[in-house]
PDB file of C-alpha atoms in Angstrom:
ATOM      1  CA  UNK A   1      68.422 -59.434-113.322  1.00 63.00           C
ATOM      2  CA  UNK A   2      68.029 -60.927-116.801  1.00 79.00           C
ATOM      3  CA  UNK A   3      71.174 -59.420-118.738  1.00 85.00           C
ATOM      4  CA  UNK A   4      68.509 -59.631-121.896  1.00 88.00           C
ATOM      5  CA  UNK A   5      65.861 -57.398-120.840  1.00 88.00           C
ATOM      6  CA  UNK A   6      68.502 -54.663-120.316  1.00 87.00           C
ATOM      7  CA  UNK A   7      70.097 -55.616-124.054  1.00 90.00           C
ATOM      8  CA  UNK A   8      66.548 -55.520-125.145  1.00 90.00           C
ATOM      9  CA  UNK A   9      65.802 -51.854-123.945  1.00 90.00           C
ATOM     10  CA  UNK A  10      69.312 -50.649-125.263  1.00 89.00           C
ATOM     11  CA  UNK A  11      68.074 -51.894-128.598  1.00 89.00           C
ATOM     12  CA  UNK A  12      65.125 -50.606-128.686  1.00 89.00           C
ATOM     13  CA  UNK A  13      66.132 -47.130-127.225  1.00 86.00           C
ATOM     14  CA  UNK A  14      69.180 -46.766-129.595  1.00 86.00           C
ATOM     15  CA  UNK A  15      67.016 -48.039-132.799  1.00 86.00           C
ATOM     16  CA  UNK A  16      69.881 -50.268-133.761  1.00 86.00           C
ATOM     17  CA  UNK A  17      71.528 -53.557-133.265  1.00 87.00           C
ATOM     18  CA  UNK A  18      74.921 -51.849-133.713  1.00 86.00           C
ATOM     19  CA  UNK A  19      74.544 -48.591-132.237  1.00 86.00           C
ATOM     20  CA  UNK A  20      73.112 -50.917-128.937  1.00 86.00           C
ATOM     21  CA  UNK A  21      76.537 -53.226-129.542  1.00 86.00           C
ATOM     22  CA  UNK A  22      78.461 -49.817-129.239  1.00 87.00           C
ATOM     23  CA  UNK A  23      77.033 -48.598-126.418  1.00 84.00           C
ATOM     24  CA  UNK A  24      76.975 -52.034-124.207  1.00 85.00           C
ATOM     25  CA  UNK A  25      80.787 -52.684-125.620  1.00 85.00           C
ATOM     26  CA  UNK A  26      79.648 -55.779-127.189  1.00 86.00           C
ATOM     27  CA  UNK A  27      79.492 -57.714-130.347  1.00 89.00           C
ATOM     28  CA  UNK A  28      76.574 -57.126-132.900  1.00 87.00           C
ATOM     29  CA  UNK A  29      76.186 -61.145-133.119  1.00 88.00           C
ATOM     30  CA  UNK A  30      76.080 -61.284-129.273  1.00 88.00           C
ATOM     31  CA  UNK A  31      73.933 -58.872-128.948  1.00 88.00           C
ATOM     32  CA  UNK A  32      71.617 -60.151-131.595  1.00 88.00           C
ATOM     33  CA  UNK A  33      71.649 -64.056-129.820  1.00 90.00           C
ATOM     34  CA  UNK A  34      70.535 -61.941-126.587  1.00 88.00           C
ATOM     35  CA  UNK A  35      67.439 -60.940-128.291  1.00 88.00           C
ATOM     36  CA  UNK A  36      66.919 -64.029-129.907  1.00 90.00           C
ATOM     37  CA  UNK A  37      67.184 -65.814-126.518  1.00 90.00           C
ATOM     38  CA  UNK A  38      64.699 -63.304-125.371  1.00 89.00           C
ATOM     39  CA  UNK A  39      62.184 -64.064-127.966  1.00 88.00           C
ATOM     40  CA  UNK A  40      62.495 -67.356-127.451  1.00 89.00           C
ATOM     41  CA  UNK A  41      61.842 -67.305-123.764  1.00 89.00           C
ATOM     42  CA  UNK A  42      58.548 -64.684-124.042  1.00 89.00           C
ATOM     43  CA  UNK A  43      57.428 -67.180-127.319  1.00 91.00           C
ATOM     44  CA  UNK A  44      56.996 -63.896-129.394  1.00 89.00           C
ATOM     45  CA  UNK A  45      58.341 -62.173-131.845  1.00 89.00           C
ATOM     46  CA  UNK A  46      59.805 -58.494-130.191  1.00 89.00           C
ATOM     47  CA  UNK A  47      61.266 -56.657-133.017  1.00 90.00           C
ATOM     48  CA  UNK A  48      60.969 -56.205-136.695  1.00 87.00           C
ATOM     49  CA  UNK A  49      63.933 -55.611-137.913  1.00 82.00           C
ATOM     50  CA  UNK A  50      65.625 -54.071-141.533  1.00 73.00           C
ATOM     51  CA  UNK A  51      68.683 -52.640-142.367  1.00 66.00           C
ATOM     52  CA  UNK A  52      68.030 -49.118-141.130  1.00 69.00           C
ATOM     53  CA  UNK A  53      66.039 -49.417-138.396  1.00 77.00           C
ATOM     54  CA  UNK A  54      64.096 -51.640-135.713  1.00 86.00           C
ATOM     55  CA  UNK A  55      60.431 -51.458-134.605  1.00 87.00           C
ATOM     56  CA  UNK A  56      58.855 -53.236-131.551  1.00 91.00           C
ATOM     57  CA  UNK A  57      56.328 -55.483-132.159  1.00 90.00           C
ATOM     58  CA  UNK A  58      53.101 -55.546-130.236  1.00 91.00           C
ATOM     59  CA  UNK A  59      54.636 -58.078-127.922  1.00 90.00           C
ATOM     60  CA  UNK A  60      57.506 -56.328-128.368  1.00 89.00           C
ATOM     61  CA  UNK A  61      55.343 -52.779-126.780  1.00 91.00           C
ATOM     62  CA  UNK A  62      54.110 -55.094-123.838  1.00 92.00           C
ATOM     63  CA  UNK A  63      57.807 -56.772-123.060  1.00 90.00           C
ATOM     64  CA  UNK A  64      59.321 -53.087-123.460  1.00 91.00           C
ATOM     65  CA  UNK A  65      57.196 -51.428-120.908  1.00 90.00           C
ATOM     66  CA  UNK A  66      57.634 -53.894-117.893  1.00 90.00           C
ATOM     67  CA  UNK A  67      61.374 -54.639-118.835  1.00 89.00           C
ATOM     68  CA  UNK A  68      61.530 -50.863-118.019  1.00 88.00           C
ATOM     69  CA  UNK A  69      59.941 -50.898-114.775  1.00 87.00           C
ATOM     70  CA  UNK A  70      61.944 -54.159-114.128  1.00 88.00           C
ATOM     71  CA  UNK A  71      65.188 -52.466-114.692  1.00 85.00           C
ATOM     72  CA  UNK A  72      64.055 -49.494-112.693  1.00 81.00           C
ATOM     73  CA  UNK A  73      63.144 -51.803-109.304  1.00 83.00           C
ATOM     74  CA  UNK A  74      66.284 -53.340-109.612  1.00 83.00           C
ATOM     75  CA  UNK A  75      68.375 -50.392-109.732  1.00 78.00           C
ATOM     76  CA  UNK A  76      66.267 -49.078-106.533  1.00 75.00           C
ATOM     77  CA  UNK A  77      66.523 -52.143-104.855  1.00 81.00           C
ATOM     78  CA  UNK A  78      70.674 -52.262-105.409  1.00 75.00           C
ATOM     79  CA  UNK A  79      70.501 -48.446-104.173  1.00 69.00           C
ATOM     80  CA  UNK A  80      68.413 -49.383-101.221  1.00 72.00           C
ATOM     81  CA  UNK A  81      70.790 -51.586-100.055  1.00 76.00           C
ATOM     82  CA  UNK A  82      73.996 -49.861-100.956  1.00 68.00           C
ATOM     83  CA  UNK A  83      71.853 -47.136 -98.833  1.00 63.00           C
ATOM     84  CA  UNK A  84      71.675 -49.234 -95.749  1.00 66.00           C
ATOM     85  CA  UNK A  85      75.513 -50.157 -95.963  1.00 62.00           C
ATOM     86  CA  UNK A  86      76.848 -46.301 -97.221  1.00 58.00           C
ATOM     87  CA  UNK A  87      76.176 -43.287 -97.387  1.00 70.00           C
ATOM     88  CA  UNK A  88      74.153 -41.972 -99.694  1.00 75.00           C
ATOM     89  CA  UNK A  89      75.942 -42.125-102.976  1.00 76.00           C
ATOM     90  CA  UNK A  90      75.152 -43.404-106.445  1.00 82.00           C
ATOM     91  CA  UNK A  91      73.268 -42.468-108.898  1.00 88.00           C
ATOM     92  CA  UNK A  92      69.664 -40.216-108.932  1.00 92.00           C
ATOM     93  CA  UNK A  93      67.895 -40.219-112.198  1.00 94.00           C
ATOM     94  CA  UNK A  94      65.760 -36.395-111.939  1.00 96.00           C
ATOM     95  CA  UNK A  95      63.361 -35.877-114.485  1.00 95.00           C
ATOM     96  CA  UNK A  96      62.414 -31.268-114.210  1.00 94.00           C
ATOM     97  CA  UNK A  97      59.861 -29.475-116.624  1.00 90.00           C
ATOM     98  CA  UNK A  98      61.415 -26.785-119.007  1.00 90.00           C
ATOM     99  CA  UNK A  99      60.846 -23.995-116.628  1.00 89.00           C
ATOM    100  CA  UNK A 100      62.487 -25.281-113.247  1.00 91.00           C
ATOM    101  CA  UNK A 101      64.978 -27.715-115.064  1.00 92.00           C
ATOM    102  CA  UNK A 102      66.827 -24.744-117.132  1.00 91.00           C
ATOM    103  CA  UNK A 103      66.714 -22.259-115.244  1.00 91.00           C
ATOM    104  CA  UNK A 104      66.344 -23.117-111.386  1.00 91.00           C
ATOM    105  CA  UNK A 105      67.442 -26.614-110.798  1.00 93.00           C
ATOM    106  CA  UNK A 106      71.251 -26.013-111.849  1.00 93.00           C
ATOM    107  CA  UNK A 107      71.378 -24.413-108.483  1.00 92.00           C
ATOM    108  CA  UNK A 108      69.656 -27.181-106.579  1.00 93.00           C
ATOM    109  CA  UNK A 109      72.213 -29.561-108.320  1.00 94.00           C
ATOM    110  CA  UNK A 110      74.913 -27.355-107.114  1.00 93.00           C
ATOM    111  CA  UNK A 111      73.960 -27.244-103.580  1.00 92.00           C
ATOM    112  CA  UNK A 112      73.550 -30.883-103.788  1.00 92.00           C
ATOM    113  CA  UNK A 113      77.345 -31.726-105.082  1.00 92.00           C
ATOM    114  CA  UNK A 114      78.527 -29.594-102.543  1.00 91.00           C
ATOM    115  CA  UNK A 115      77.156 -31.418 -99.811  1.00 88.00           C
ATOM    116  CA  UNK A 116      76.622 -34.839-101.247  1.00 89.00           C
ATOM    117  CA  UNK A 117      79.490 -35.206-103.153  1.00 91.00           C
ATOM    118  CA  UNK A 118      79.193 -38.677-103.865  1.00 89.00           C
ATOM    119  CA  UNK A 119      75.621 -38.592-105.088  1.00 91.00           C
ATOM    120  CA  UNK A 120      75.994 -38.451-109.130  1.00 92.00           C
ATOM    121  CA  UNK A 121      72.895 -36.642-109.973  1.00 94.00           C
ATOM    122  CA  UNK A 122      71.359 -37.452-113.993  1.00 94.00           C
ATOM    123  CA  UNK A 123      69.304 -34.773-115.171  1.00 95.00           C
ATOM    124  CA  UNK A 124      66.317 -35.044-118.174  1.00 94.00           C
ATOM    125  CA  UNK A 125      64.606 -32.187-119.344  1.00 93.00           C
ATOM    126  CA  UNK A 126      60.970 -32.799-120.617  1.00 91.00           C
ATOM    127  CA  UNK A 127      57.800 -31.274-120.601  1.00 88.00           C
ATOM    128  CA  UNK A 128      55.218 -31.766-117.653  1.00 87.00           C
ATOM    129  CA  UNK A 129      53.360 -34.965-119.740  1.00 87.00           C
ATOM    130  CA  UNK A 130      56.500 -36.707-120.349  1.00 89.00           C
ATOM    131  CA  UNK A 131      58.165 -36.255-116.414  1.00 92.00           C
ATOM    132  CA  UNK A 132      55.291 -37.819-114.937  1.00 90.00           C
ATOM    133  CA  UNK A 133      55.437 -40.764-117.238  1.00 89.00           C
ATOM    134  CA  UNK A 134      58.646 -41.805-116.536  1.00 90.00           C
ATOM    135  CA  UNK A 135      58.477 -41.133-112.794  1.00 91.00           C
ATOM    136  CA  UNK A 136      55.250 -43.491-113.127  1.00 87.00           C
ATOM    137  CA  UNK A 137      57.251 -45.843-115.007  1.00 85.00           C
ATOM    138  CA  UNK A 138      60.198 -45.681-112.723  1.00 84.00           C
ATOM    139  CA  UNK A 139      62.158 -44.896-115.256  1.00 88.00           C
ATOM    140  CA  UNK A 140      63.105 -41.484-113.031  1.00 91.00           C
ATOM    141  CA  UNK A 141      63.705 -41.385-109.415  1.00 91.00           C
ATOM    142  CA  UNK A 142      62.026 -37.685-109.191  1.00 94.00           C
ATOM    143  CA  UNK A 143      60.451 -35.564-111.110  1.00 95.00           C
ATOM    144  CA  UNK A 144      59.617 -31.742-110.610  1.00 94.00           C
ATOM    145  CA  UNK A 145      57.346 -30.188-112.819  1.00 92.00           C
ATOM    146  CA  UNK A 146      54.349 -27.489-112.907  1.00 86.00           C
ATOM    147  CA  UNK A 147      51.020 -27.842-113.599  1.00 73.00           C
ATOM    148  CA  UNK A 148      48.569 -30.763-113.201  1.00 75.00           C
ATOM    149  CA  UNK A 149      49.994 -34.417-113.491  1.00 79.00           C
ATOM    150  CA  UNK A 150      46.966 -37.197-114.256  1.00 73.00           C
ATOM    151  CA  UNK A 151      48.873 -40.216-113.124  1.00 70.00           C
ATOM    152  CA  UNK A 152      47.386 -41.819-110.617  1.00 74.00           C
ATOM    153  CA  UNK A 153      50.144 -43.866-109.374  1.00 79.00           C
ATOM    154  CA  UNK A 154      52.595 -40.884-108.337  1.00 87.00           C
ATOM    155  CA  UNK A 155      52.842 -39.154-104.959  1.00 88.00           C
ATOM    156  CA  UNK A 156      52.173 -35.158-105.921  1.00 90.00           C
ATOM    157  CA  UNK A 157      53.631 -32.572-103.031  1.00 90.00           C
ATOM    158  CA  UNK A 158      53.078 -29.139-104.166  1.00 89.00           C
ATOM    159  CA  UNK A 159      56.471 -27.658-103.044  1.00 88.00           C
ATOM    160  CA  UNK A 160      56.951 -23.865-104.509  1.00 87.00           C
ATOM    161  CA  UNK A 161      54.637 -20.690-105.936  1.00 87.00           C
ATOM    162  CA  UNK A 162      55.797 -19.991-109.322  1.00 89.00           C
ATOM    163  CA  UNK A 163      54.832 -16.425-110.750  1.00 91.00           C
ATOM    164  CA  UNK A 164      54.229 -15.888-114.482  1.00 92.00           C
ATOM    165  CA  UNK A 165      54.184 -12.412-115.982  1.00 92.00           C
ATOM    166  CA  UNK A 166      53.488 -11.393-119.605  1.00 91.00           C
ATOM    167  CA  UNK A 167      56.420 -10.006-121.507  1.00 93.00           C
ATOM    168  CA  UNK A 168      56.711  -8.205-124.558  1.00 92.00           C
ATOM    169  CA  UNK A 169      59.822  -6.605-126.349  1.00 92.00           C
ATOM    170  CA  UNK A 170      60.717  -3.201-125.393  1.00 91.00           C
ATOM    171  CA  UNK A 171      59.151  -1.260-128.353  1.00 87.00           C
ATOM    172  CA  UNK A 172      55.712  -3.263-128.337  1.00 85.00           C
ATOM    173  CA  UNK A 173      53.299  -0.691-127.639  1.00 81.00           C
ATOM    174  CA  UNK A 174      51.537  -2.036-125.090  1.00 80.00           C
ATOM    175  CA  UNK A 175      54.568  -1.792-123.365  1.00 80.00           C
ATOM    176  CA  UNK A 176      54.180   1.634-123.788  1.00 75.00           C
ATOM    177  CA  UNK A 177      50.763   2.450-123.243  1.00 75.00           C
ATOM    178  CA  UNK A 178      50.761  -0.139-119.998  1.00 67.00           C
ATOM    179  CA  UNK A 179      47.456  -1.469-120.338  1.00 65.00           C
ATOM    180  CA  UNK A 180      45.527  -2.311-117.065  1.00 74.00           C
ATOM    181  CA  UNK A 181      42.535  -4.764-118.776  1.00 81.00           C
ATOM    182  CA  UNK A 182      43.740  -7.912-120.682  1.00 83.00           C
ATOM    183  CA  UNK A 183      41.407  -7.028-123.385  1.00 81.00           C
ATOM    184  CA  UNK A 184      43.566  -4.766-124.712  1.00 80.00           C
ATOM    185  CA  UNK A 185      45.862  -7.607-125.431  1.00 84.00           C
ATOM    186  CA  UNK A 186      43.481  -9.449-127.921  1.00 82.00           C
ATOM    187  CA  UNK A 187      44.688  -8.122-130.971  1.00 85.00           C
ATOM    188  CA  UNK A 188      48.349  -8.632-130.217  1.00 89.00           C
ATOM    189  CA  UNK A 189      49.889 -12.294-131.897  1.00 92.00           C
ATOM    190  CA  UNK A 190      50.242 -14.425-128.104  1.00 93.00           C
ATOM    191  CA  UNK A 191      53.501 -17.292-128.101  1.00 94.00           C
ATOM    192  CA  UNK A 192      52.679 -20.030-126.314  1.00 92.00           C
ATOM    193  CA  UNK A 193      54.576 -23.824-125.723  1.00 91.00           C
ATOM    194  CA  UNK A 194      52.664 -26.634-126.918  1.00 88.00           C
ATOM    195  CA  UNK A 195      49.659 -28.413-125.063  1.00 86.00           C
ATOM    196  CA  UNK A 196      51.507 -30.945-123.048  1.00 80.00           C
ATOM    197  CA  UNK A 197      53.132 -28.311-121.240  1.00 85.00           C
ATOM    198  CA  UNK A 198      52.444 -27.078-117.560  1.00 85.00           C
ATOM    199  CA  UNK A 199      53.711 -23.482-118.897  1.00 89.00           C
ATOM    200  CA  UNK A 200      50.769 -24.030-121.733  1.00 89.00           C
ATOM    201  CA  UNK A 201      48.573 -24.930-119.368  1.00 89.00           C
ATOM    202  CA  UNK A 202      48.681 -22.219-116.900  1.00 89.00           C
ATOM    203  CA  UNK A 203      48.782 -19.910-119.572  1.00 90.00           C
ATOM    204  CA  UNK A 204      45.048 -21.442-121.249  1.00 90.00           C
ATOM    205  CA  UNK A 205      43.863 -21.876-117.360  1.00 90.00           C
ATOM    206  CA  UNK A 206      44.813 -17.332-117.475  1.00 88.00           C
ATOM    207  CA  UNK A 207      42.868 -17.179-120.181  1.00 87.00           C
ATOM    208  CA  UNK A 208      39.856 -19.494-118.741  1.00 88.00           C
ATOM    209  CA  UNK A 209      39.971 -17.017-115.431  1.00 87.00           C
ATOM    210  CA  UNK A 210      40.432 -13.870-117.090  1.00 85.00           C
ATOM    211  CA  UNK A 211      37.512 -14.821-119.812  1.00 87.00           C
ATOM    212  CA  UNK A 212      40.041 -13.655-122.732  1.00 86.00           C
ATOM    213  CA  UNK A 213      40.107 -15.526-126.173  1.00 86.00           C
ATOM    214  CA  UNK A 214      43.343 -13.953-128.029  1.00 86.00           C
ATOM    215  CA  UNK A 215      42.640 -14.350-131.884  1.00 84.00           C
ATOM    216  CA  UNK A 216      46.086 -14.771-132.731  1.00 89.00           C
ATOM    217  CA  UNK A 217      48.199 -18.064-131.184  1.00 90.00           C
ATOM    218  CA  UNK A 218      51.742 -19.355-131.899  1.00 92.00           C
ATOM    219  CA  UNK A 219      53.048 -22.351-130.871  1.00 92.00           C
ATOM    220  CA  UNK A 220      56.578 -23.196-129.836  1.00 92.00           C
ATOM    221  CA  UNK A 221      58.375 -26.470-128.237  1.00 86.00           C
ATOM    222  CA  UNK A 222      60.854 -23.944-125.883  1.00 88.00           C
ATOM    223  CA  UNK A 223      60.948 -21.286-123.844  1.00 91.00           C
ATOM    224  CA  UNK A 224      64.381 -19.893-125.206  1.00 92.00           C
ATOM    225  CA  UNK A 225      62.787 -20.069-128.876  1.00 93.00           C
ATOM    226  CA  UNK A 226      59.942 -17.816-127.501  1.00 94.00           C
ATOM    227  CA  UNK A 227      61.865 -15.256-125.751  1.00 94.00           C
ATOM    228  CA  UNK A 228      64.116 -14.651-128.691  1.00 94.00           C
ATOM    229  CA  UNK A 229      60.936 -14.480-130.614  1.00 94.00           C
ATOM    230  CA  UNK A 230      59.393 -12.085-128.117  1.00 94.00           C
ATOM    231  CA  UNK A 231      62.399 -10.116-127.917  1.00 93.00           C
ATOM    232  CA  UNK A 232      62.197  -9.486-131.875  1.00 93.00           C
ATOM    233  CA  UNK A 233      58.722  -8.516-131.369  1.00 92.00           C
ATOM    234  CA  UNK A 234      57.014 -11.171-132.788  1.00 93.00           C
ATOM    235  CA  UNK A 235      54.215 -11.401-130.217  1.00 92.00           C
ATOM    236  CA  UNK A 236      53.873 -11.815-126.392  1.00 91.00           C
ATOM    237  CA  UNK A 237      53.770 -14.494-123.923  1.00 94.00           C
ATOM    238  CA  UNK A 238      53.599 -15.613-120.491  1.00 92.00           C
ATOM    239  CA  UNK A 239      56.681 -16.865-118.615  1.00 93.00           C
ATOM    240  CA  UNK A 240      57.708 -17.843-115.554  1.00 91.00           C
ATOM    241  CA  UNK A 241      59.606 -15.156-113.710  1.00 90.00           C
ATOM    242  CA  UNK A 242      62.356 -17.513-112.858  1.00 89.00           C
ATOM    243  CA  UNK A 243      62.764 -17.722-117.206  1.00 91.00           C
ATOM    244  CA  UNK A 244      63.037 -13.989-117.608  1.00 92.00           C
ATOM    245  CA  UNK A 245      65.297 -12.419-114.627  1.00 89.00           C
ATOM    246  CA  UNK A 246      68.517 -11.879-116.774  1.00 90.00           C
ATOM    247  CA  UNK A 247      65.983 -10.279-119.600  1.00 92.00           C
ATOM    248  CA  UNK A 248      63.946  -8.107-117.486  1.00 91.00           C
ATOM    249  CA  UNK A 249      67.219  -6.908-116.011  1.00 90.00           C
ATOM    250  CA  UNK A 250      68.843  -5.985-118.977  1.00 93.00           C
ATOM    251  CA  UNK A 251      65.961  -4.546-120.969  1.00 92.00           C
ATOM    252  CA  UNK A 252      65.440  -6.793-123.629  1.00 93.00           C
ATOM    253  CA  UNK A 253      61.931  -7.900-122.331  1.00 93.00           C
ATOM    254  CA  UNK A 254      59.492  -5.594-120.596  1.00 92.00           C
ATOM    255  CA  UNK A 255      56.920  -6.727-118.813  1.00 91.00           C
ATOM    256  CA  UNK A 256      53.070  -5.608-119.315  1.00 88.00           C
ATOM    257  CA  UNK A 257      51.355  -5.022-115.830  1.00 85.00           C
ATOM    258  CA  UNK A 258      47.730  -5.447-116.424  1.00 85.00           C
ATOM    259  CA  UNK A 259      44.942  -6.269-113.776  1.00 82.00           C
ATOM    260  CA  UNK A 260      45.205 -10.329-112.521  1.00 81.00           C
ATOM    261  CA  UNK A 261      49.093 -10.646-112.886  1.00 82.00           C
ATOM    262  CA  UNK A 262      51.542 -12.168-111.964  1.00 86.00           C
ATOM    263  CA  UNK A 263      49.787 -15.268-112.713  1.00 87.00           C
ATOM    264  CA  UNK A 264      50.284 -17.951-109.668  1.00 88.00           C
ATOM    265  CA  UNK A 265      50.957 -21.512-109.765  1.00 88.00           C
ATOM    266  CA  UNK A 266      52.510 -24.267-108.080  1.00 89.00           C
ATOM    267  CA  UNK A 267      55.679 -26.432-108.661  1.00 91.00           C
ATOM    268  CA  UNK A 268      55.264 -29.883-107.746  1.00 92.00           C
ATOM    269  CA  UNK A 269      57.804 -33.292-107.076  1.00 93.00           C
ATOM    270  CA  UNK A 270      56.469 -36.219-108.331  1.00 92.00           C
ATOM    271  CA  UNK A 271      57.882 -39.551-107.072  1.00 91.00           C
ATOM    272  CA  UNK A 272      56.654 -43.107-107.701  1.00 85.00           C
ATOM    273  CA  UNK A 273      54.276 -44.265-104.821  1.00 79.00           C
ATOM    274  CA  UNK A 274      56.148 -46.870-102.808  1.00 73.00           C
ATOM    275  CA  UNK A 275      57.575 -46.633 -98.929  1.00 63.00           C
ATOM    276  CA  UNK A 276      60.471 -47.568-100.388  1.00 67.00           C
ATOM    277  CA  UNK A 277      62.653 -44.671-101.314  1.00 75.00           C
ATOM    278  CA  UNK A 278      66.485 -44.627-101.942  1.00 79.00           C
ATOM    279  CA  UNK A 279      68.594 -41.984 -99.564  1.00 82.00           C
ATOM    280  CA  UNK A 280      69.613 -40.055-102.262  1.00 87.00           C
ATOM    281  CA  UNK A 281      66.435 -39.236-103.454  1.00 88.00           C
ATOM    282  CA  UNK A 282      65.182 -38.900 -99.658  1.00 87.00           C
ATOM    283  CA  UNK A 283      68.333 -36.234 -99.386  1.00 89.00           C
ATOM    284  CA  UNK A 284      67.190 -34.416-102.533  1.00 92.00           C
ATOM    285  CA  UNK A 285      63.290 -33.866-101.463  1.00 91.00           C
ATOM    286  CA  UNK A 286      64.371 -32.823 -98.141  1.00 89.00           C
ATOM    287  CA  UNK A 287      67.031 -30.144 -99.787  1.00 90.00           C
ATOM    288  CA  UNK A 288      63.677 -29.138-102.471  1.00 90.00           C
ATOM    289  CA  UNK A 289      60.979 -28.769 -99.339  1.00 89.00           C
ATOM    290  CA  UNK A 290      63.772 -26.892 -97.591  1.00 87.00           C
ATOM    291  CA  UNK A 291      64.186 -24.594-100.551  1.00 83.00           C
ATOM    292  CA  UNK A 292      68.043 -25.056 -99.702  1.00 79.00           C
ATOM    293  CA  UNK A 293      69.948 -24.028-102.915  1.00 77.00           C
ATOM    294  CA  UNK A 294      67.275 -22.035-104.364  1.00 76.00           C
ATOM    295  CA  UNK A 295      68.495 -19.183-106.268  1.00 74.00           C
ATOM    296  CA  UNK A 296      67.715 -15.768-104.931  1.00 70.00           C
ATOM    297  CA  UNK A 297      65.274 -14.855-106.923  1.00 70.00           C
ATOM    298  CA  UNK A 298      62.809 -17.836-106.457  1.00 72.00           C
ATOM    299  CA  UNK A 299      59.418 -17.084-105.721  1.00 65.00           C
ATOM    300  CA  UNK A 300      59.924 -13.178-105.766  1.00 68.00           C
ATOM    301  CA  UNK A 301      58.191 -10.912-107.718  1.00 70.00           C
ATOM    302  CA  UNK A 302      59.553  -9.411-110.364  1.00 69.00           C
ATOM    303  CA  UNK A 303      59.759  -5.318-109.112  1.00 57.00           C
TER     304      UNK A 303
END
């Protein structure tokens, strides 16, 4: 592979000339005649450059894109073959949505380590929009996330039920009351993650089935920042029950029971659509469809 378009990409990823030269143990000069090499080849200008910052050109857009999926093939195609001489080892790049990345899929990895010990698993945590780009960009072996993905070039296997409850602090007086309609809920200020979320989604697709229009919406980028909110009574929400087990046990979220909850949906795994599939990531479906390493609480409801 060209030893530029991987220079290129640190570049452009690290914003910097010398933060790239740190991280690739390299000279700012050599990297710099990389680029410049680069530039020449592609007959474009890739970068603008200043003493704070770089910025990819339009060209630069274009080169940055396929140099990604070009580093991404290669890596697969070194990991098929080390496949068909090794075991499975090496590295697998898993891209998980807020909900099942934080708070399910440290057990999967666990599982995993324990039986594939020399598969070195790297984990990014995203929202559902940004998973499914980089899966489709190959920039991720796998990707697990909830909610609808619109890429058409991924392979989308529903895999797990996910239940969502609404939760309020204990003192909320709905809590109290335990309303059965969701129209009693109107009033009451609902916390919600932002739009590119599956966990936003499933809570606007609740409100689309249920024919309720809350008047009073905040929006935050994580679901720890919205239980902590919740829990000081801010508002309510709807969460995954896999986000509020350790809550709901100790008290400091209650949940409100009314008619149409738990709220289902589906978790899904996402993986680039090509026959050719390293065995690490092969391994780490199989353990997912298996639900092998699933905590004990998956898929349960919430008594």
């Amino acid at each position: 592979m060209d030893q530029s378009l991987f220079i290129f990409v640190t570049v452009v990823e690290k914003q910097s000339f010398t933060r790239a030269a740190e991280a690739l143990h390299m000279t700012q000069p050599a990297v710099s005649q990389y680029i410049q090499t680069l530039e020449r080849n592609t007959g474009a200008k890739l970068l603008d450059r200043s003493n704070k910052y770089v910025q990819l050109t339009k060209a630069g857009e274009i080169v940055y894109h396929h140099a990604c999926e070009i580093i991404g093939l290669y890596t697969q195609m070194k990991n098929l073959v080390d496949d068909l001489m090794n075991k499975a080892s090496g590295d697998l790049t898993i891209g998980a949505s807020y909900t099942f990345g934080e708070y399910v899929l440290p057990y999967v990895i666990a599982y995993l380590q324990a039986h594939y010990p020399l598969i070195k698993p790297k984990i990014t945590i995203a929202n559902t929009k940004r998973i499914s780009e980089w899966v489709a960009g190959r920039q991720l072996d796998i990707g697990i996330v909830e909610g609808n993905v619109q890429q058409h070039s991924l392979v989308i296997e529903p895999f797990a039920d996910d239940l969502l409850y609404i939760v309020a602090s204990p003192g909320n007086p709905c809590v109290i009351r335990d309303p059965k309609d969701i129209s009693d809920l109107k009033n009451q200020t609902w916390i919600v993650r932002e739009p590119a979320s599956g966990t936003r989604e499933a809570t606007e697709k609740m409100f689309s089935e249920l024919d309720f229009h809350p008047e009073n919406l905040m929006e935050f980028g994580s679901i720890q920042i919205i239980k902590e909110s919740v829990q000081a009574d801010l508002g309510i929400t709807l969460l995954s029950h896999c986000a509020i087990q350790k809550e709901i046990s100790l008290g400091i979220l209650k949940i409100i029971n009314v008619d149409g909850t738990p709220f289902y949906r589906k978790f899904s795994l996402i993986t680039p659509d090509t026959r050719f599939k390293t065995k690490a990531t092969s391994i780490f479906t199989d353990i997912l469809r298996s639900n092998k390493g699933l905590p004990g609480f998956f898929g349960k409801p919430i008594c």
